[in-house]
Amino acid sequence: AYGIVTQADMWRKKEEFEAWLNEVKNVASEGLSNFELKKHWVDFMEDYNTATMPNDKYYDLNAWEIAQVAAKNAALRAAA
């Protein structure tokens, strides 16, 4: 239920792609050639489109961050 990404979505999903590249592949995006970035993007697309990402944050980083803040706030309220 995450949708499908294509080559055209590479810049729209830049934050998720860079987080995945850094955290899953242990590769810094800085210094990579366009060819290398596109090669990694193909792997990202496959994981995204088959819903096999290791964490939901790689589908929508902003929504994941908002949920993390909400969960922390709820835990703080419960502890008070």
PDB file of N, CA, C and O in Angstrom:
ATOM      1  N   ALA A   1       0.818  -1.193   0.000  1.00  0.00           N
ATOM      2  CA  ALA A   1       0.000   0.000   0.000  1.00  0.00           C
ATOM      3  C   ALA A   1       0.866   1.263   0.000  1.00  0.00           C
ATOM      4  O   ALA A   1       0.434   2.302   0.415  1.00  0.00           O
ATOM      5  N   TYR A   2       2.087   1.118  -0.444  1.00  0.00           N
ATOM      6  CA  TYR A   2       2.999   2.262  -0.470  1.00  0.00           C
ATOM      7  C   TYR A   2       3.046   2.939  -1.826  1.00  0.00           C
ATOM      8  O   TYR A   2       3.608   4.012  -1.954  1.00  0.00           O
ATOM      9  N   GLY A   3       2.489   2.329  -2.839  1.00  0.00           N
ATOM     10  CA  GLY A   3       2.553   2.876  -4.185  1.00  0.00           C
ATOM     11  C   GLY A   3       3.762   2.347  -4.934  1.00  0.00           C
ATOM     12  O   GLY A   3       4.482   1.473  -4.452  1.00  0.00           O
ATOM     13  N   ILE A   4       3.962   2.886  -6.093  1.00  0.00           N
ATOM     14  CA  ILE A   4       5.050   2.461  -6.973  1.00  0.00           C
ATOM     15  C   ILE A   4       5.919   3.679  -7.279  1.00  0.00           C
ATOM     16  O   ILE A   4       5.404   4.762  -7.521  1.00  0.00           O
ATOM     17  N   VAL A   5       7.236   3.484  -7.254  1.00  0.00           N
ATOM     18  CA  VAL A   5       8.141   4.547  -7.690  1.00  0.00           C
ATOM     19  C   VAL A   5       8.817   4.115  -8.983  1.00  0.00           C
ATOM     20  O   VAL A   5       8.992   2.927  -9.242  1.00  0.00           O
ATOM     21  N   THR A   6       9.154   5.119  -9.792  1.00  0.00           N
ATOM     22  CA  THR A   6       9.829   4.893 -11.067  1.00  0.00           C
ATOM     23  C   THR A   6      11.086   5.760 -11.115  1.00  0.00           C
ATOM     24  O   THR A   6      11.363   6.508 -10.177  1.00  0.00           O
ATOM     25  N   GLN A   7      11.789   5.687 -12.226  1.00  0.00           N
ATOM     26  CA  GLN A   7      12.971   6.532 -12.399  1.00  0.00           C
ATOM     27  C   GLN A   7      12.616   8.003 -12.214  1.00  0.00           C
ATOM     28  O   GLN A   7      13.402   8.771 -11.676  1.00  0.00           O
ATOM     29  N   ALA A   8      11.435   8.385 -12.659  1.00  0.00           N
ATOM     30  CA  ALA A   8      11.004   9.790 -12.584  1.00  0.00           C
ATOM     31  C   ALA A   8      10.819  10.277 -11.147  1.00  0.00           C
ATOM     32  O   ALA A   8      10.786  11.477 -10.907  1.00  0.00           O
ATOM     33  N   ASP A   9      10.714   9.371 -10.182  1.00  0.00           N
ATOM     34  CA  ASP A   9      10.485   9.741  -8.783  1.00  0.00           C
ATOM     35  C   ASP A   9      11.772   9.931  -7.985  1.00  0.00           C
ATOM     36  O   ASP A   9      11.717  10.235  -6.798  1.00  0.00           O
ATOM     37  N   MET A  10      12.905   9.777  -8.619  1.00  0.00           N
ATOM     38  CA  MET A  10      14.177   9.804  -7.898  1.00  0.00           C
ATOM     39  C   MET A  10      14.348  11.085  -7.085  1.00  0.00           C
ATOM     40  O   MET A  10      14.790  11.031  -5.942  1.00  0.00           O
ATOM     41  N   TRP A  11      13.999  12.219  -7.631  1.00  0.00           N
ATOM     42  CA  TRP A  11      14.187  13.472  -6.895  1.00  0.00           C
ATOM     43  C   TRP A  11      13.052  13.721  -5.919  1.00  0.00           C
ATOM     44  O   TRP A  11      13.261  14.331  -4.875  1.00  0.00           O
ATOM     45  N   ARG A  12      11.855  13.220  -6.223  1.00  0.00           N
ATOM     46  CA  ARG A  12      10.714  13.374  -5.304  1.00  0.00           C
ATOM     47  C   ARG A  12      10.936  12.579  -4.022  1.00  0.00           C
ATOM     48  O   ARG A  12      10.522  12.982  -2.944  1.00  0.00           O
ATOM     49  N   LYS A  13      11.619  11.453  -4.137  1.00  0.00           N
ATOM     50  CA  LYS A  13      11.900  10.582  -2.987  1.00  0.00           C
ATOM     51  C   LYS A  13      13.353  10.710  -2.526  1.00  0.00           C
ATOM     52  O   LYS A  13      13.903   9.813  -1.917  1.00  0.00           O
ATOM     53  N   LYS A  14      13.937  11.863  -2.792  1.00  0.00           N
ATOM     54  CA  LYS A  14      15.366  12.071  -2.498  1.00  0.00           C
ATOM     55  C   LYS A  14      15.709  11.832  -1.025  1.00  0.00           C
ATOM     56  O   LYS A  14      16.701  11.177  -0.717  1.00  0.00           O
ATOM     57  N   GLU A  15      14.901  12.361  -0.100  1.00  0.00           N
ATOM     58  CA  GLU A  15      15.199  12.203   1.323  1.00  0.00           C
ATOM     59  C   GLU A  15      15.149  10.737   1.744  1.00  0.00           C
ATOM     60  O   GLU A  15      16.021  10.264   2.467  1.00  0.00           O
ATOM     61  N   GLU A  16      14.113  10.028   1.297  1.00  0.00           N
ATOM     62  CA  GLU A  16      13.997   8.607   1.635  1.00  0.00           C
ATOM     63  C   GLU A  16      15.139   7.812   1.010  1.00  0.00           C
ATOM     64  O   GLU A  16      15.728   6.937   1.660  1.00  0.00           O
ATOM     65  N   PHE A  17      15.458   8.127  -0.239  1.00  0.00           N
ATOM     66  CA  PHE A  17      16.527   7.434  -0.949  1.00  0.00           C
ATOM     67  C   PHE A  17      17.871   7.643  -0.251  1.00  0.00           C
ATOM     68  O   PHE A  17      18.625   6.689  -0.022  1.00  0.00           O
ATOM     69  N   GLU A  18      18.172   8.884   0.123  1.00  0.00           N
ATOM     70  CA  GLU A  18      19.444   9.156   0.781  1.00  0.00           C
ATOM     71  C   GLU A  18      19.527   8.503   2.155  1.00  0.00           C
ATOM     72  O   GLU A  18      20.575   7.997   2.538  1.00  0.00           O
ATOM     73  N   ALA A  19      18.424   8.498   2.891  1.00  0.00           N
ATOM     74  CA  ALA A  19      18.414   7.814   4.193  1.00  0.00           C
ATOM     75  C   ALA A  19      18.663   6.321   4.000  1.00  0.00           C
ATOM     76  O   ALA A  19      19.471   5.717   4.713  1.00  0.00           O
ATOM     77  N   TRP A  20      17.984   5.718   3.038  1.00  0.00           N
ATOM     78  CA  TRP A  20      18.163   4.287   2.734  1.00  0.00           C
ATOM     79  C   TRP A  20      19.596   4.007   2.292  1.00  0.00           C
ATOM     80  O   TRP A  20      20.216   3.049   2.753  1.00  0.00           O
ATOM     81  N   LEU A  21      20.127   4.859   1.444  1.00  0.00           N
ATOM     82  CA  LEU A  21      21.486   4.681   0.937  1.00  0.00           C
ATOM     83  C   LEU A  21      22.492   4.732   2.089  1.00  0.00           C
ATOM     84  O   LEU A  21      23.379   3.872   2.194  1.00  0.00           O
ATOM     85  N   ASN A  22      22.330   5.706   2.985  1.00  0.00           N
ATOM     86  CA  ASN A  22      23.244   5.847   4.122  1.00  0.00           C
ATOM     87  C   ASN A  22      23.077   4.748   5.154  1.00  0.00           C
ATOM     88  O   ASN A  22      24.062   4.177   5.621  1.00  0.00           O
ATOM     89  N   GLU A  23      21.838   4.445   5.520  1.00  0.00           N
ATOM     90  CA  GLU A  23      21.579   3.551   6.638  1.00  0.00           C
ATOM     91  C   GLU A  23      21.533   2.076   6.269  1.00  0.00           C
ATOM     92  O   GLU A  23      21.925   1.233   7.066  1.00  0.00           O
ATOM     93  N   VAL A  24      21.060   1.769   5.086  1.00  0.00           N
ATOM     94  CA  VAL A  24      20.930   0.364   4.676  1.00  0.00           C
ATOM     95  C   VAL A  24      22.154  -0.090   3.890  1.00  0.00           C
ATOM     96  O   VAL A  24      22.711  -1.157   4.143  1.00  0.00           O
ATOM     97  N   LYS A  25      22.579   0.734   2.948  1.00  0.00           N
ATOM     98  CA  LYS A  25      23.712   0.364   2.084  1.00  0.00           C
ATOM     99  C   LYS A  25      25.054   0.868   2.626  1.00  0.00           C
ATOM    100  O   LYS A  25      26.103   0.509   2.088  1.00  0.00           O
ATOM    101  N   ASN A  26      25.015   1.714   3.665  1.00  0.00           N
ATOM    102  CA  ASN A  26      26.232   2.310   4.230  1.00  0.00           C
ATOM    103  C   ASN A  26      27.059   3.033   3.179  1.00  0.00           C
ATOM    104  O   ASN A  26      28.276   2.899   3.131  1.00  0.00           O
ATOM    105  N   VAL A  27      26.367   3.803   2.339  1.00  0.00           N
ATOM    106  CA  VAL A  27      27.005   4.556   1.262  1.00  0.00           C
ATOM    107  C   VAL A  27      26.583   6.019   1.398  1.00  0.00           C
ATOM    108  O   VAL A  27      25.395   6.313   1.516  1.00  0.00           O
ATOM    109  N   ALA A  28      27.551   6.918   1.391  1.00  0.00           N
ATOM    110  CA  ALA A  28      27.247   8.347   1.408  1.00  0.00           C
ATOM    111  C   ALA A  28      26.953   8.799  -0.015  1.00  0.00           C
ATOM    112  O   ALA A  28      27.698   8.470  -0.942  1.00  0.00           O
ATOM    113  N   SER A  29      25.882   9.528  -0.191  1.00  0.00           N
ATOM    114  CA  SER A  29      25.498   9.953  -1.539  1.00  0.00           C
ATOM    115  C   SER A  29      26.439  11.013  -2.101  1.00  0.00           C
ATOM    116  O   SER A  29      26.597  11.111  -3.315  1.00  0.00           O
ATOM    117  N   GLU A  30      27.074  11.775  -1.215  1.00  0.00           N
ATOM    118  CA  GLU A  30      28.003  12.798  -1.685  1.00  0.00           C
ATOM    119  C   GLU A  30      29.170  12.110  -2.396  1.00  0.00           C
ATOM    120  O   GLU A  30      29.720  11.136  -1.910  1.00  0.00           O
ATOM    121  N   GLY A  31      29.524  12.639  -3.516  1.00  0.00           N
ATOM    122  CA  GLY A  31      30.672  12.100  -4.240  1.00  0.00           C
ATOM    123  C   GLY A  31      30.345  10.975  -5.204  1.00  0.00           C
ATOM    124  O   GLY A  31      31.208  10.553  -5.962  1.00  0.00           O
ATOM    125  N   LEU A  32      29.110  10.473  -5.161  1.00  0.00           N
ATOM    126  CA  LEU A  32      28.736   9.425  -6.114  1.00  0.00           C
ATOM    127  C   LEU A  32      28.419  10.060  -7.466  1.00  0.00           C
ATOM    128  O   LEU A  32      27.817  11.131  -7.532  1.00  0.00           O
ATOM    129  N   SER A  33      28.801   9.392  -8.506  1.00  0.00           N
ATOM    130  CA  SER A  33      28.463   9.877  -9.849  1.00  0.00           C
ATOM    131  C   SER A  33      26.974   9.656 -10.102  1.00  0.00           C
ATOM    132  O   SER A  33      26.316   8.874  -9.405  1.00  0.00           O
ATOM    133  N   ASN A  34      26.448  10.328 -11.105  1.00  0.00           N
ATOM    134  CA  ASN A  34      25.041  10.116 -11.476  1.00  0.00           C
ATOM    135  C   ASN A  34      24.791   8.663 -11.832  1.00  0.00           C
ATOM    136  O   ASN A  34      23.742   8.104 -11.508  1.00  0.00           O
ATOM    137  N   PHE A  35      25.749   8.032 -12.497  1.00  0.00           N
ATOM    138  CA  PHE A  35      25.623   6.626 -12.860  1.00  0.00           C
ATOM    139  C   PHE A  35      25.493   5.762 -11.604  1.00  0.00           C
ATOM    140  O   PHE A  35      24.629   4.885 -11.534  1.00  0.00           O
ATOM    141  N   GLU A  36      26.344   6.018 -10.608  1.00  0.00           N
ATOM    142  CA  GLU A  36      26.296   5.236  -9.368  1.00  0.00           C
ATOM    143  C   GLU A  36      24.990   5.479  -8.613  1.00  0.00           C
ATOM    144  O   GLU A  36      24.391   4.542  -8.075  1.00  0.00           O
ATOM    145  N   LEU A  37      24.542   6.736  -8.576  1.00  0.00           N
ATOM    146  CA  LEU A  37      23.271   7.042  -7.913  1.00  0.00           C
ATOM    147  C   LEU A  37      22.116   6.303  -8.578  1.00  0.00           C
ATOM    148  O   LEU A  37      21.267   5.716  -7.898  1.00  0.00           O
ATOM    149  N   LYS A  38      22.098   6.310  -9.906  1.00  0.00           N
ATOM    150  CA  LYS A  38      21.016   5.630 -10.627  1.00  0.00           C
ATOM    151  C   LYS A  38      21.065   4.126 -10.405  1.00  0.00           C
ATOM    152  O   LYS A  38      20.020   3.466 -10.334  1.00  0.00           O
ATOM    153  N   LYS A  39      22.259   3.575 -10.290  1.00  0.00           N
ATOM    154  CA  LYS A  39      22.404   2.145 -10.028  1.00  0.00           C
ATOM    155  C   LYS A  39      21.804   1.797  -8.655  1.00  0.00           C
ATOM    156  O   LYS A  39      21.056   0.824  -8.522  1.00  0.00           O
ATOM    157  N   HIS A  40      22.100   2.616  -7.653  1.00  0.00           N
ATOM    158  CA  HIS A  40      21.517   2.393  -6.323  1.00  0.00           C
ATOM    159  C   HIS A  40      20.014   2.649  -6.335  1.00  0.00           C
ATOM    160  O   HIS A  40      19.262   1.972  -5.619  1.00  0.00           O
ATOM    161  N   TRP A  41      19.570   3.609  -7.145  1.00  0.00           N
ATOM    162  CA  TRP A  41      18.142   3.903  -7.230  1.00  0.00           C
ATOM    163  C   TRP A  41      17.366   2.682  -7.728  1.00  0.00           C
ATOM    164  O   TRP A  41      16.268   2.412  -7.259  1.00  0.00           O
ATOM    165  N   VAL A  42      17.938   1.930  -8.639  1.00  0.00           N
ATOM    166  CA  VAL A  42      17.281   0.716  -9.137  1.00  0.00           C
ATOM    167  C   VAL A  42      17.046  -0.255  -7.973  1.00  0.00           C
ATOM    168  O   VAL A  42      15.966  -0.835  -7.853  1.00  0.00           O
ATOM    169  N   ASP A  43      18.027  -0.412  -7.098  1.00  0.00           N
ATOM    170  CA  ASP A  43      17.860  -1.275  -5.920  1.00  0.00           C
ATOM    171  C   ASP A  43      16.789  -0.723  -4.983  1.00  0.00           C
ATOM    172  O   ASP A  43      15.970  -1.468  -4.445  1.00  0.00           O
ATOM    173  N   PHE A  44      16.820   0.600  -4.784  1.00  0.00           N
ATOM    174  CA  PHE A  44      15.818   1.252  -3.935  1.00  0.00           C
ATOM    175  C   PHE A  44      14.418   1.020  -4.492  1.00  0.00           C
ATOM    176  O   PHE A  44      13.502   0.659  -3.759  1.00  0.00           O
ATOM    177  N   MET A  45      14.261   1.221  -5.811  1.00  0.00           N
ATOM    178  CA  MET A  45      12.953   1.015  -6.447  1.00  0.00           C
ATOM    179  C   MET A  45      12.457  -0.412  -6.239  1.00  0.00           C
ATOM    180  O   MET A  45      11.281  -0.627  -5.958  1.00  0.00           O
ATOM    181  N   GLU A  46      13.355  -1.378  -6.386  1.00  0.00           N
ATOM    182  CA  GLU A  46      12.936  -2.771  -6.219  1.00  0.00           C
ATOM    183  C   GLU A  46      12.430  -3.021  -4.798  1.00  0.00           C
ATOM    184  O   GLU A  46      11.367  -3.623  -4.614  1.00  0.00           O
ATOM    185  N   ASP A  47      13.167  -2.551  -3.799  1.00  0.00           N
ATOM    186  CA  ASP A  47      12.723  -2.730  -2.414  1.00  0.00           C
ATOM    187  C   ASP A  47      11.426  -1.970  -2.151  1.00  0.00           C
ATOM    188  O   ASP A  47      10.517  -2.486  -1.492  1.00  0.00           O
ATOM    189  N   TYR A  48      11.328  -0.760  -2.659  1.00  0.00           N
ATOM    190  CA  TYR A  48      10.135   0.066  -2.454  1.00  0.00           C
ATOM    191  C   TYR A  48       8.920  -0.591  -3.115  1.00  0.00           C
ATOM    192  O   TYR A  48       7.874  -0.760  -2.481  1.00  0.00           O
ATOM    193  N   ASN A  49       9.067  -0.959  -4.362  1.00  0.00           N
ATOM    194  CA  ASN A  49       7.931  -1.467  -5.134  1.00  0.00           C
ATOM    195  C   ASN A  49       7.501  -2.866  -4.721  1.00  0.00           C
ATOM    196  O   ASN A  49       6.368  -3.262  -5.005  1.00  0.00           O
ATOM    197  N   THR A  50       8.366  -3.604  -4.053  1.00  0.00           N
ATOM    198  CA  THR A  50       7.994  -4.926  -3.553  1.00  0.00           C
ATOM    199  C   THR A  50       7.680  -4.892  -2.063  1.00  0.00           C
ATOM    200  O   THR A  50       7.471  -5.939  -1.452  1.00  0.00           O
ATOM    201  N   ALA A  51       7.652  -3.672  -1.487  1.00  0.00           N
ATOM    202  CA  ALA A  51       7.351  -3.462  -0.060  1.00  0.00           C
ATOM    203  C   ALA A  51       8.256  -4.289   0.837  1.00  0.00           C
ATOM    204  O   ALA A  51       7.814  -4.898   1.800  1.00  0.00           O
ATOM    205  N   THR A  52       9.558  -4.298   0.503  1.00  0.00           N
ATOM    206  CA  THR A  52      10.516  -5.067   1.301  1.00  0.00           C
ATOM    207  C   THR A  52      11.558  -4.176   1.978  1.00  0.00           C
ATOM    208  O   THR A  52      12.646  -4.644   2.311  1.00  0.00           O
ATOM    209  N   MET A  53      11.226  -2.913   2.176  1.00  0.00           N
ATOM    210  CA  MET A  53      12.133  -2.023   2.889  1.00  0.00           C
ATOM    211  C   MET A  53      12.278  -2.512   4.331  1.00  0.00           C
ATOM    212  O   MET A  53      11.322  -3.019   4.917  1.00  0.00           O
ATOM    213  N   PRO A  54      13.467  -2.350   4.921  1.00  0.00           N
ATOM    214  CA  PRO A  54      13.660  -2.814   6.292  1.00  0.00           C
ATOM    215  C   PRO A  54      12.959  -1.948   7.340  1.00  0.00           C
ATOM    216  O   PRO A  54      12.845  -2.350   8.494  1.00  0.00           O
ATOM    217  N   ASN A  55      12.479  -0.759   6.940  1.00  0.00           N
ATOM    218  CA  ASN A  55      11.818   0.128   7.877  1.00  0.00           C
ATOM    219  C   ASN A  55      10.829   1.004   7.111  1.00  0.00           C
ATOM    220  O   ASN A  55      11.112   1.436   5.997  1.00  0.00           O
ATOM    221  N   ASP A  56       9.702   1.294   7.727  1.00  0.00           N
ATOM    222  CA  ASP A  56       8.674   2.126   7.084  1.00  0.00           C
ATOM    223  C   ASP A  56       9.165   3.526   6.743  1.00  0.00           C
ATOM    224  O   ASP A  56       8.619   4.176   5.853  1.00  0.00           O
ATOM    225  N   LYS A  57      10.192   3.993   7.432  1.00  0.00           N
ATOM    226  CA  LYS A  57      10.644   5.364   7.177  1.00  0.00           C
ATOM    227  C   LYS A  57      11.150   5.570   5.767  1.00  0.00           C
ATOM    228  O   LYS A  57      11.141   6.683   5.262  1.00  0.00           O
ATOM    229  N   TYR A  58      11.559   4.509   5.098  1.00  0.00           N
ATOM    230  CA  TYR A  58      12.083   4.643   3.741  1.00  0.00           C
ATOM    231  C   TYR A  58      10.975   4.808   2.693  1.00  0.00           C
ATOM    232  O   TYR A  58      11.258   5.098   1.546  1.00  0.00           O
ATOM    233  N   TYR A  59       9.720   4.661   3.114  1.00  0.00           N
ATOM    234  CA  TYR A  59       8.594   4.914   2.213  1.00  0.00           C
ATOM    235  C   TYR A  59       8.148   6.379   2.296  1.00  0.00           C
ATOM    236  O   TYR A  59       7.792   6.978   1.288  1.00  0.00           O
ATOM    237  N   ASP A  60       8.145   6.930   3.510  1.00  0.00           N
ATOM    238  CA  ASP A  60       7.724   8.319   3.716  1.00  0.00           C
ATOM    239  C   ASP A  60       8.421   8.833   4.968  1.00  0.00           C
ATOM    240  O   ASP A  60       7.914   8.676   6.084  1.00  0.00           O
ATOM    241  N   LEU A  61       9.582   9.415   4.781  1.00  0.00           N
ATOM    242  CA  LEU A  61      10.420   9.847   5.897  1.00  0.00           C
ATOM    243  C   LEU A  61       9.734  10.894   6.753  1.00  0.00           C
ATOM    244  O   LEU A  61       9.780  10.836   7.983  1.00  0.00           O
ATOM    245  N   ASN A  62       9.054  11.842   6.136  1.00  0.00           N
ATOM    246  CA  ASN A  62       8.373  12.895   6.885  1.00  0.00           C
ATOM    247  C   ASN A  62       7.281  12.312   7.785  1.00  0.00           C
ATOM    248  O   ASN A  62       7.194  12.657   8.966  1.00  0.00           O
ATOM    249  N   ALA A  63       6.455  11.431   7.263  1.00  0.00           N
ATOM    250  CA  ALA A  63       5.386  10.812   8.060  1.00  0.00           C
ATOM    251  C   ALA A  63       5.980   9.984   9.191  1.00  0.00           C
ATOM    252  O   ALA A  63       5.454   9.980  10.319  1.00  0.00           O
ATOM    253  N   TRP A  64       7.078   9.301   8.934  1.00  0.00           N
ATOM    254  CA  TRP A  64       7.730   8.492   9.959  1.00  0.00           C
ATOM    255  C   TRP A  64       8.255   9.385  11.085  1.00  0.00           C
ATOM    256  O   TRP A  64       8.077   9.068  12.263  1.00  0.00           O
ATOM    257  N   GLU A  65       8.888  10.516  10.721  1.00  0.00           N
ATOM    258  CA  GLU A  65       9.413  11.431  11.735  1.00  0.00           C
ATOM    259  C   GLU A  65       8.291  12.021  12.583  1.00  0.00           C
ATOM    260  O   GLU A  65       8.425  12.138  13.810  1.00  0.00           O
ATOM    261  N   ILE A  66       7.175  12.372  11.955  1.00  0.00           N
ATOM    262  CA  ILE A  66       6.023  12.904  12.692  1.00  0.00           C
ATOM    263  C   ILE A  66       5.497  11.849  13.666  1.00  0.00           C
ATOM    264  O   ILE A  66       5.190  12.150  14.827  1.00  0.00           O
ATOM    265  N   ALA A  67       5.413  10.605  13.227  1.00  0.00           N
ATOM    266  CA  ALA A  67       4.946   9.519  14.096  1.00  0.00           C
ATOM    267  C   ALA A  67       5.906   9.286  15.260  1.00  0.00           C
ATOM    268  O   ALA A  67       5.463   9.012  16.388  1.00  0.00           O
ATOM    269  N   GLN A  68       7.200   9.418  15.014  1.00  0.00           N
ATOM    270  CA  GLN A  68       8.191   9.253  16.080  1.00  0.00           C
ATOM    271  C   GLN A  68       8.027  10.330  17.146  1.00  0.00           C
ATOM    272  O   GLN A  68       8.058  10.036  18.349  1.00  0.00           O
ATOM    273  N   VAL A  69       7.836  11.566  16.728  1.00  0.00           N
ATOM    274  CA  VAL A  69       7.643  12.669  17.678  1.00  0.00           C
ATOM    275  C   VAL A  69       6.349  12.457  18.465  1.00  0.00           C
ATOM    276  O   VAL A  69       6.319  12.634  19.687  1.00  0.00           O
ATOM    277  N   ALA A  70       5.290  12.058  17.794  1.00  0.00           N
ATOM    278  CA  ALA A  70       4.006  11.814  18.457  1.00  0.00           C
ATOM    279  C   ALA A  70       4.138  10.700  19.493  1.00  0.00           C
ATOM    280  O   ALA A  70       3.598  10.801  20.602  1.00  0.00           O
ATOM    281  N   ALA A  71       4.852   9.646  19.153  1.00  0.00           N
ATOM    282  CA  ALA A  71       5.034   8.526  20.088  1.00  0.00           C
ATOM    283  C   ALA A  71       5.844   8.964  21.302  1.00  0.00           C
ATOM    284  O   ALA A  71       5.516   8.589  22.443  1.00  0.00           O
ATOM    285  N   LYS A  72       6.888   9.755  21.086  1.00  0.00           N
ATOM    286  CA  LYS A  72       7.685  10.243  22.212  1.00  0.00           C
ATOM    287  C   LYS A  72       6.856  11.154  23.117  1.00  0.00           C
ATOM    288  O   LYS A  72       6.940  11.059  24.344  1.00  0.00           O
ATOM    289  N   ASN A  73       6.062  12.021  22.498  1.00  0.00           N
ATOM    290  CA  ASN A  73       5.210  12.922  23.288  1.00  0.00           C
ATOM    291  C   ASN A  73       4.181  12.136  24.096  1.00  0.00           C
ATOM    292  O   ASN A  73       3.920  12.450  25.248  1.00  0.00           O
ATOM    293  N   ALA A  74       3.610  11.104  23.492  1.00  0.00           N
ATOM    294  CA  ALA A  74       2.626  10.273  24.206  1.00  0.00           C
ATOM    295  C   ALA A  74       3.296   9.549  25.375  1.00  0.00           C
ATOM    296  O   ALA A  74       2.715   9.439  26.469  1.00  0.00           O
ATOM    297  N   ALA A  75       4.513   9.062  25.169  1.00  0.00           N
ATOM    298  CA  ALA A  75       5.226   8.371  26.243  1.00  0.00           C
ATOM    299  C   ALA A  75       5.546   9.335  27.384  1.00  0.00           C
ATOM    300  O   ALA A  75       5.442   8.969  28.560  1.00  0.00           O
ATOM    301  N   LEU A  76       5.921  10.565  27.044  1.00  0.00           N
ATOM    302  CA  LEU A  76       6.202  11.567  28.082  1.00  0.00           C
ATOM    303  C   LEU A  76       4.946  11.914  28.877  1.00  0.00           C
ATOM    304  O   LEU A  76       5.003  12.055  30.103  1.00  0.00           O
ATOM    305  N   ARG A  77       3.820  12.041  28.173  1.00  0.00           N
ATOM    306  CA  ARG A  77       2.557  12.344  28.862  1.00  0.00           C
ATOM    307  C   ARG A  77       2.147  11.193  29.759  1.00  0.00           C
ATOM    308  O   ARG A  77       1.654  11.410  30.856  1.00  0.00           O
ATOM    309  N   ALA A  78       2.359   9.969  29.315  1.00  0.00           N
ATOM    310  CA  ALA A  78       1.986   8.798  30.104  1.00  0.00           C
ATOM    311  C   ALA A  78       2.858   8.673  31.348  1.00  0.00           C
ATOM    312  O   ALA A  78       2.406   8.205  32.395  1.00  0.00           O
ATOM    313  N   ALA A  79       4.109   9.095  31.246  1.00  0.00           N
ATOM    314  CA  ALA A  79       5.035   8.987  32.358  1.00  0.00           C
ATOM    315  C   ALA A  79       4.837  10.106  33.383  1.00  0.00           C
ATOM    316  O   ALA A  79       5.278   9.984  34.516  1.00  0.00           O
ATOM    317  N   ALA A  80       4.152  11.163  32.978  1.00  0.00           N
ATOM    318  CA  ALA A  80       3.984  12.318  33.884  1.00  0.00           C
ATOM    319  C   ALA A  80       2.871  12.121  34.866  1.00  0.00           C
ATOM    320  O   ALA A  80       2.058  11.310  34.839  1.00  0.00           O
TER     321      ALA A  80
END
